[in-house]
């Protein structure tokens, strides 16, 4: 075997890869961000019927689902409060064009607040005081005449 080179043994290196995330965790993480079941299922590459089956069969998963929805709703409520109390900036627009500051040339912005979000949050947190009230009072009388003859009707 003179003249022949020995085959070089290749060293196989094992890559350290992250373990794949459980589809349930992916679903719950996205549900926590969006509170959208269909979208969370798509992101986790699952069918909606699968996640609903898991929910009905696994009380722990159902509890995690409810927690994720609560967390997403809390985030929405915080954003509604921020927009109602702190407001958000919008560009000033006139005749379809953004208005520029004549001194700086920068677009002008104004702070907007949401009165409707303020009212909604007040109704949610103090319904006894801010709920819409509709008091219906009936007056008068109702008369019913019963006859054995249909032609009298």
PDB file of C-alpha atoms in Angstrom, residues 4-119:
ATOM      1  CA  UNK A   4      -1.629   5.332  -1.140  1.00  0.00           C
ATOM      2  CA  UNK A   5      -2.626   7.829   1.424  1.00  0.00           C
ATOM      3  CA  UNK A   6      -4.732   6.825   4.255  1.00  0.00           C
ATOM      4  CA  UNK A   7      -8.173   8.326   4.173  1.00  0.00           C
ATOM      5  CA  UNK A   8      -8.378  11.211   6.532  1.00  0.00           C
ATOM      6  CA  UNK A   9     -10.941  10.661   9.178  1.00  0.00           C
ATOM      7  CA  UNK A  10     -13.265  13.568   9.285  1.00  0.00           C
ATOM      8  CA  UNK A  11     -14.109  14.881  12.633  1.00  0.00           C
ATOM      9  CA  UNK A  12     -17.780  15.185  13.098  1.00  0.00           C
ATOM     10  CA  UNK A  13     -18.555  18.169  15.191  1.00  0.00           C
ATOM     11  CA  UNK A  14     -21.813  18.241  16.950  1.00  0.00           C
ATOM     12  CA  UNK A  15     -23.586  21.518  16.757  1.00  0.00           C
ATOM     13  CA  UNK A  16     -25.286  22.707  19.817  1.00  0.00           C
ATOM     14  CA  UNK A  17     -28.696  23.728  18.688  1.00  0.00           C
ATOM     15  CA  UNK A  18     -31.502  25.108  20.685  1.00  0.00           C
ATOM     16  CA  UNK A  19     -34.190  22.583  21.319  1.00  0.00           C
ATOM     17  CA  UNK A  20     -37.253  23.236  19.238  1.00  0.00           C
ATOM     18  CA  UNK A  21     -39.909  25.137  21.094  1.00  0.00           C
ATOM     19  CA  UNK A  22     -43.090  23.352  21.864  1.00  0.00           C
ATOM     20  CA  UNK A  23     -45.936  24.458  19.583  1.00  0.00           C
ATOM     21  CA  UNK A  24     -48.044  25.132  22.657  1.00  0.00           C
ATOM     22  CA  UNK A  25     -45.466  27.618  23.935  1.00  0.00           C
ATOM     23  CA  UNK A  26     -45.272  29.351  20.554  1.00  0.00           C
ATOM     24  CA  UNK A  27     -49.060  29.576  20.439  1.00  0.00           C
ATOM     25  CA  UNK A  28     -49.331  30.952  23.986  1.00  0.00           C
ATOM     26  CA  UNK A  29     -46.508  33.469  23.462  1.00  0.00           C
ATOM     27  CA  UNK A  30     -48.182  34.889  20.373  1.00  0.00           C
ATOM     28  CA  UNK A  31     -51.611  34.809  22.004  1.00  0.00           C
ATOM     29  CA  UNK A  32     -50.129  36.838  24.876  1.00  0.00           C
ATOM     30  CA  UNK A  33     -48.994  39.484  22.372  1.00  0.00           C
ATOM     31  CA  UNK A  34     -52.077  39.648  20.167  1.00  0.00           C
ATOM     32  CA  UNK A  35     -55.058  37.965  21.877  1.00  0.00           C
ATOM     33  CA  UNK A  36     -55.854  36.627  18.394  1.00  0.00           C
ATOM     34  CA  UNK A  37     -56.409  32.871  18.458  1.00  0.00           C
ATOM     35  CA  UNK A  38     -56.350  32.352  14.687  1.00  0.00           C
ATOM     36  CA  UNK A  39     -53.140  34.312  14.230  1.00  0.00           C
ATOM     37  CA  UNK A  40     -51.427  32.618  17.182  1.00  0.00           C
ATOM     38  CA  UNK A  41     -52.352  29.207  15.751  1.00  0.00           C
ATOM     39  CA  UNK A  42     -50.954  30.186  12.320  1.00  0.00           C
ATOM     40  CA  UNK A  43     -47.676  31.376  13.875  1.00  0.00           C
ATOM     41  CA  UNK A  44     -47.384  28.085  15.768  1.00  0.00           C
ATOM     42  CA  UNK A  45     -48.230  26.200  12.539  1.00  0.00           C
ATOM     43  CA  UNK A  46     -51.311  24.675  14.124  1.00  0.00           C
ATOM     44  CA  UNK A  47     -54.919  24.282  13.178  1.00  0.00           C
ATOM     45  CA  UNK A  48     -57.447  26.157  15.309  1.00  0.00           C
ATOM     46  CA  UNK A  49     -59.282  22.925  16.030  1.00  0.00           C
ATOM     47  CA  UNK A  50     -56.082  21.523  17.521  1.00  0.00           C
ATOM     48  CA  UNK A  51     -55.643  24.363  20.001  1.00  0.00           C
ATOM     49  CA  UNK A  52     -59.314  24.249  20.954  1.00  0.00           C
ATOM     50  CA  UNK A  53     -59.005  20.484  21.525  1.00  0.00           C
ATOM     51  CA  UNK A  54     -55.929  21.060  23.706  1.00  0.00           C
ATOM     52  CA  UNK A  55     -57.895  23.688  25.618  1.00  0.00           C
ATOM     53  CA  UNK A  56     -60.790  21.308  26.294  1.00  0.00           C
ATOM     54  CA  UNK A  57     -58.554  18.357  27.219  1.00  0.00           C
ATOM     55  CA  UNK A  58     -55.814  20.051  29.251  1.00  0.00           C
ATOM     56  CA  UNK A  59     -56.825  22.254  32.205  1.00  0.00           C
ATOM     57  CA  UNK A  60     -53.258  23.574  32.536  1.00  0.00           C
ATOM     58  CA  UNK A  61     -53.241  24.687  28.906  1.00  0.00           C
ATOM     59  CA  UNK A  62     -56.699  26.239  29.329  1.00  0.00           C
ATOM     60  CA  UNK A  63     -55.465  28.214  32.351  1.00  0.00           C
ATOM     61  CA  UNK A  64     -52.353  29.368  30.439  1.00  0.00           C
ATOM     62  CA  UNK A  65     -54.619  30.400  27.528  1.00  0.00           C
ATOM     63  CA  UNK A  66     -56.798  32.475  29.876  1.00  0.00           C
ATOM     64  CA  UNK A  67     -53.707  34.078  31.418  1.00  0.00           C
ATOM     65  CA  UNK A  68     -52.360  34.945  27.957  1.00  0.00           C
ATOM     66  CA  UNK A  69     -55.665  36.601  26.981  1.00  0.00           C
ATOM     67  CA  UNK A  70     -55.699  38.530  30.270  1.00  0.00           C
ATOM     68  CA  UNK A  71     -52.141  39.726  29.696  1.00  0.00           C
ATOM     69  CA  UNK A  72     -52.929  40.858  26.144  1.00  0.00           C
ATOM     70  CA  UNK A  73     -56.045  42.649  27.385  1.00  0.00           C
ATOM     71  CA  UNK A  74     -54.032  44.373  30.108  1.00  0.00           C
ATOM     72  CA  UNK A  75     -51.630  45.643  27.436  1.00  0.00           C
ATOM     73  CA  UNK A  76     -54.553  46.975  25.389  1.00  0.00           C
ATOM     74  CA  UNK A  77     -55.983  48.692  28.433  1.00  0.00           C
ATOM     75  CA  UNK A  78     -52.621  50.280  29.222  1.00  0.00           C
ATOM     76  CA  UNK A  79     -52.349  51.577  25.651  1.00  0.00           C
ATOM     77  CA  UNK A  80     -55.913  52.947  25.787  1.00  0.00           C
ATOM     78  CA  UNK A  81     -55.081  54.724  29.033  1.00  0.00           C
ATOM     79  CA  UNK A  82     -51.863  56.133  27.591  1.00  0.00           C
ATOM     80  CA  UNK A  83     -53.722  57.517  24.565  1.00  0.00           C
ATOM     81  CA  UNK A  84     -56.503  58.916  26.747  1.00  0.00           C
ATOM     82  CA  UNK A  85     -54.269  60.529  29.380  1.00  0.00           C
ATOM     83  CA  UNK A  86     -50.905  61.191  27.703  1.00  0.00           C
ATOM     84  CA  UNK A  87     -52.194  61.522  24.154  1.00  0.00           C
ATOM     85  CA  UNK A  88     -50.289  60.799  20.991  1.00  0.00           C
ATOM     86  CA  UNK A  89     -48.685  63.047  18.429  1.00  0.00           C
ATOM     87  CA  UNK A  90     -50.051  63.488  14.933  1.00  0.00           C
ATOM     88  CA  UNK A  91     -48.775  65.532  12.031  1.00  0.00           C
ATOM     89  CA  UNK A  92     -50.674  68.741  11.310  1.00  0.00           C
ATOM     90  CA  UNK A  93     -52.257  68.401   7.867  1.00  0.00           C
ATOM     91  CA  UNK A  94     -53.811  71.164   5.819  1.00  0.00           C
ATOM     92  CA  UNK A  95     -55.318  70.697   2.361  1.00  0.00           C
ATOM     93  CA  UNK A  96     -53.841  67.204   2.185  1.00  0.00           C
ATOM     94  CA  UNK A  97     -50.296  68.361   2.913  1.00  0.00           C
ATOM     95  CA  UNK A  98     -48.199  68.090   6.061  1.00  0.00           C
ATOM     96  CA  UNK A  99     -47.675  71.576   7.492  1.00  0.00           C
ATOM     97  CA  UNK A 100     -44.043  72.548   8.028  1.00  0.00           C
ATOM     98  CA  UNK A 101     -42.770  74.866  10.727  1.00  0.00           C
ATOM     99  CA  UNK A 102     -41.749  78.066   8.900  1.00  0.00           C
ATOM    100  CA  UNK A 103     -38.726  78.540  11.178  1.00  0.00           C
ATOM    101  CA  UNK A 104     -37.256  75.039  11.190  1.00  0.00           C
ATOM    102  CA  UNK A 105     -38.800  73.404   8.135  1.00  0.00           C
ATOM    103  CA  UNK A 106     -39.712  70.413  10.285  1.00  0.00           C
ATOM    104  CA  UNK A 107     -43.201  68.912  10.112  1.00  0.00           C
ATOM    105  CA  UNK A 108     -45.525  70.328  12.739  1.00  0.00           C
ATOM    106  CA  UNK A 109     -47.078  67.889  15.187  1.00  0.00           C
ATOM    107  CA  UNK A 110     -49.871  68.298  17.654  1.00  0.00           C
ATOM    108  CA  UNK A 111     -50.827  66.188  20.620  1.00  0.00           C
ATOM    109  CA  UNK A 112     -54.211  64.456  20.397  1.00  0.00           C
ATOM    110  CA  UNK A 113     -56.150  62.957  23.270  1.00  0.00           C
ATOM    111  CA  UNK A 114     -58.974  60.479  23.049  1.00  0.00           C
ATOM    112  CA  UNK A 115     -62.131  61.560  24.841  1.00  0.00           C
ATOM    113  CA  UNK A 116     -63.897  58.372  23.762  1.00  0.00           C
ATOM    114  CA  UNK A 117     -61.179  56.196  25.333  1.00  0.00           C
ATOM    115  CA  UNK A 118     -61.379  58.274  28.509  1.00  0.00           C
ATOM    116  CA  UNK A 119     -65.140  57.718  28.712  1.00  0.00           C
TER     117      UNK A 119
END
